[in-house]
Coordinates of C-alpha atoms in Angstrom, one line a residue:
X191 CA 32.3 4.4 -4.1
X192 CA 29.5 7.0 -4.2
X193 CA 30.0 10.0 -1.9
X194 CA 27.3 10.5 0.7
X195 CA 25.6 13.9 0.1
X196 CA 25.2 16.2 3.0
X197 CA 21.6 16.5 2.0
X198 CA 20.8 12.9 1.3
X199 CA 18.2 10.7 3.0
X200 CA 20.9 8.6 4.6
X201 CA 22.3 11.7 6.4
X202 CA 19.1 12.7 8.1
X203 CA 17.8 10.9 11.2
X204 CA 14.5 9.0 10.7
X205 CA 11.3 10.6 11.9
X206 CA 7.6 9.9 11.7
X207 CA 7.2 12.9 9.5
X208 CA 9.2 11.1 6.8
X209 CA 6.2 9.0 6.1
X210 CA 4.3 12.0 4.8
X211 CA 6.2 11.3 1.5
X212 CA 3.8 8.4 1.1
X213 CA 0.9 10.8 1.2
X214 CA 2.4 13.1 -1.4
X215 CA 2.1 10.0 -3.7
X216 CA -1.0 7.8 -3.7
X217 CA -0.9 7.0 0.0
X218 CA -3.8 7.3 2.3
X219 CA -4.3 8.1 6.0
X220 CA -7.2 7.2 8.2
X221 CA -8.1 8.2 11.7
X222 CA -9.2 5.3 14.0
X223 CA -11.2 5.9 17.2
X224 CA -10.8 3.3 19.9
X225 CA -11.1 2.8 23.6
X226 CA -7.7 4.5 24.1
X227 CA -8.6 7.6 22.1
X228 CA -7.6 8.4 18.6
X229 CA -5.0 6.8 16.4
X230 CA -4.2 6.7 12.7
X231 CA -2.8 4.5 10.0
X232 CA -0.9 5.3 6.8
X233 CA -1.0 3.0 3.8
X234 CA 0.0 2.9 0.2
X235 CA -0.6 0.4 -2.6
X236 CA 2.5 0.0 -4.7
X237 CA 3.3 -1.9 -8.0
X238 CA 6.3 -3.9 -6.9
X239 CA 7.3 -5.8 -3.8
X240 CA 10.7 -4.0 -3.6
X241 CA 8.8 -0.8 -3.0
X242 CA 6.7 -2.3 -0.2
X243 CA 9.8 -3.8 1.5
X244 CA 11.8 -0.5 1.3
X245 CA 8.9 1.5 2.6
X246 CA 8.3 -1.0 5.4
X247 CA 12.0 -0.5 6.3
X248 CA 11.4 3.3 6.4
X249 CA 8.3 2.8 8.6
X250 CA 10.3 0.7 11.0
X251 CA 13.2 3.2 11.1
X252 CA 10.6 5.9 12.1
X253 CA 9.7 3.7 15.1
X254 CA 6.3 2.5 13.8
X255 CA 5.4 -1.1 13.1
X256 CA 5.1 -1.9 9.4
X257 CA 2.9 -4.5 7.7
X258 CA 2.9 -5.7 4.1
X259 CA -0.3 -7.3 2.8
X260 CA -1.8 -7.8 -0.7
X261 CA -4.9 -6.1 -2.1
X262 CA -7.8 -8.0 -3.7
X263 CA -6.0 -7.4 -7.0
X264 CA -2.9 -9.1 -5.5
X265 CA -0.9 -5.9 -5.5
X266 CA 1.4 -5.1 -2.5
X267 CA 0.1 -2.8 0.1
X268 CA 2.3 -1.5 2.8
X269 CA 0.9 0.1 5.9
X270 CA 1.7 1.2 9.4
X271 CA 0.2 -0.2 12.5
X272 CA -2.6 1.9 14.0
X273 CA -0.6 4.3 16.1
X274 CA -1.5 7.4 18.2
X275 CA 1.6 9.2 17.0
X276 CA 0.2 9.4 13.5
X277 CA -2.8 11.4 14.5
X278 CA -1.0 14.7 13.9
X279 CA -0.2 13.7 10.3
X280 CA -3.8 12.5 9.7
X281 CA -5.2 15.8 11.0
X282 CA -2.7 17.9 8.9
X283 CA -3.2 15.9 5.7
X284 CA -7.1 15.8 5.7
X285 CA -10.0 18.2 5.5
X286 CA -13.1 16.2 6.4
X287 CA -12.5 13.0 4.4
X288 CA -10.5 14.7 1.7
X289 CA -6.7 14.5 1.4
X290 CA -5.0 17.9 1.5
X291 CA -1.4 19.2 1.6
X292 CA -0.5 21.1 4.7
X293 CA 0.4 24.7 3.7
X294 CA 3.9 24.6 5.3
X295 CA 4.8 21.1 4.1
X296 CA 8.2 20.8 2.5
X297 CA 9.6 17.5 1.1
X298 CA 12.9 16.9 2.9
X299 CA 15.3 14.1 1.8
X300 CA 13.5 11.3 3.6
X301 CA 10.0 12.5 2.6
X302 CA 11.3 12.6 -1.0
X303 CA 12.7 9.1 -0.6
X304 CA 9.4 7.8 0.7
X305 CA 7.6 9.4 -2.2
X306 CA 10.1 8.0 -4.7
X307 CA 9.7 4.5 -3.2
X308 CA 5.9 4.8 -3.3
X309 CA 5.4 6.2 -6.8
X310 CA 8.6 7.2 -8.6
X311 CA 9.5 6.1 -12.1
X312 CA 12.1 6.8 -14.7
X313 CA 11.1 8.0 -18.2
X314 CA 14.0 8.4 -20.6
X315 CA 15.9 11.5 -19.3
X316 CA 13.1 12.5 -16.9
X317 CA 11.8 11.4 -13.6
X318 CA 8.2 11.1 -12.6
X319 CA 6.9 11.4 -9.0
X320 CA 3.4 9.9 -9.1
X321 CA 0.5 11.8 -7.6
X322 CA -2.8 10.6 -6.1
X323 CA -5.4 10.5 -8.9
X324 CA -8.2 10.6 -6.3
X325 CA -6.9 13.8 -4.7
X326 CA -6.6 16.3 -7.6
X327 CA -6.6 19.3 -5.2
X328 CA -3.2 18.2 -3.9
X329 CA -1.4 18.3 -7.2
X330 CA -0.7 22.0 -7.5
X331 CA 0.2 22.3 -3.8
X332 CA 2.7 19.5 -4.2
X333 CA 4.2 21.1 -7.3
X334 CA 4.6 24.3 -5.3
X335 CA 6.2 22.5 -2.4
X336 CA 8.8 20.9 -4.8
X337 CA 9.5 24.4 -6.2
X338 CA 10.2 25.7 -2.7
X339 CA 12.9 23.0 -2.2
X340 CA 14.5 23.9 -5.5
X341 CA 13.3 21.0 -7.7
X342 CA 10.8 22.7 -10.0
X343 CA 8.6 20.1 -11.7
X344 CA 6.0 20.1 -14.5
X345 CA 2.5 18.8 -13.6
X346 CA 1.4 16.2 -16.1
X347 CA -1.5 13.8 -16.7
X348 CA -3.9 15.6 -14.4
X349 CA -6.9 14.5 -16.4
X350 CA -5.9 10.9 -16.6
X351 CA -5.4 8.0 -14.1
X352 CA -1.6 8.6 -13.8
X353 CA -1.0 12.2 -12.8
X354 CA 2.6 13.0 -11.9
X355 CA 5.2 15.7 -11.3
X356 CA 7.8 15.4 -14.1
X357 CA 11.4 16.4 -13.2
X358 CA 13.7 17.1 -16.0
X359 CA 17.0 18.9 -16.6
X360 CA 20.4 17.8 -15.2
X361 CA 20.4 20.3 -12.3
X362 CA 16.9 19.4 -11.0
X363 CA 17.6 15.6 -11.5
X364 CA 20.9 16.0 -9.7
X365 CA 19.2 17.6 -6.7
X366 CA 16.6 14.9 -6.6
X367 CA 19.3 12.2 -6.8
X368 CA 21.3 13.9 -4.1
X369 CA 18.2 14.0 -1.8
X370 CA 16.8 10.5 -2.1
X371 CA 20.1 8.6 -1.6
X372 CA 21.0 5.2 -2.8
X373 CA 18.4 2.8 -4.4
X374 CA 17.2 -0.3 -2.6
X375 CA 19.4 -3.4 -3.3
X376 CA 16.8 -5.0 -5.7
X377 CA 18.0 -4.8 -9.3
X378 CA 14.6 -3.7 -10.5
X379 CA 14.8 -0.7 -8.1
X380 CA 17.9 0.6 -9.9
X381 CA 16.0 0.9 -13.2
X382 CA 13.2 3.0 -11.5
X383 CA 15.5 5.1 -9.3
X384 CA 16.3 8.8 -10.1
X385 CA 19.5 9.3 -12.2
X386 CA 21.1 12.0 -14.2
X387 CA 22.0 9.3 -16.8
X388 CA 19.2 8.7 -19.3
X389 CA 17.8 5.1 -19.5

């Protein structure tokens, strides 16, 4: 029986702000203008269906309608419904058409869980939180945000197509594990979930 951490994602009530963790990874947000005024939609392409399903669950828990579709490359894409409550996130996370990180943003347990679901992967005794290769200006800001919550990462792969924040060391990994909570039930999720035990 694993003990529920006081700081873990399961101990924090769901909120729409949790979904900003998708934007820390490769997620996108778009503003949509309609007859009823402005609304917005968050979306992220993921590599496995278990990620899409777990993110859809987080979206629903935050009170927004989720949707899972497939891209032209047949990759799972999870997105929110177009929702006026997401406008604040869209405004904070964009400058013009460019994704940016709000200066005061801190990844709490549920934001970290969404980021892990969207773009986390294990690599031997380290853990990688994927970044958006199309938003290089966000990389350093996200590394700083992680430092401010006590999980100092190393920025890697910034010139390639798979930039990430690498988390290593037992103390930092333990803190990440403590925050993100239990993995989804899918066996494949377990192999990609943060752990202090090497693969």
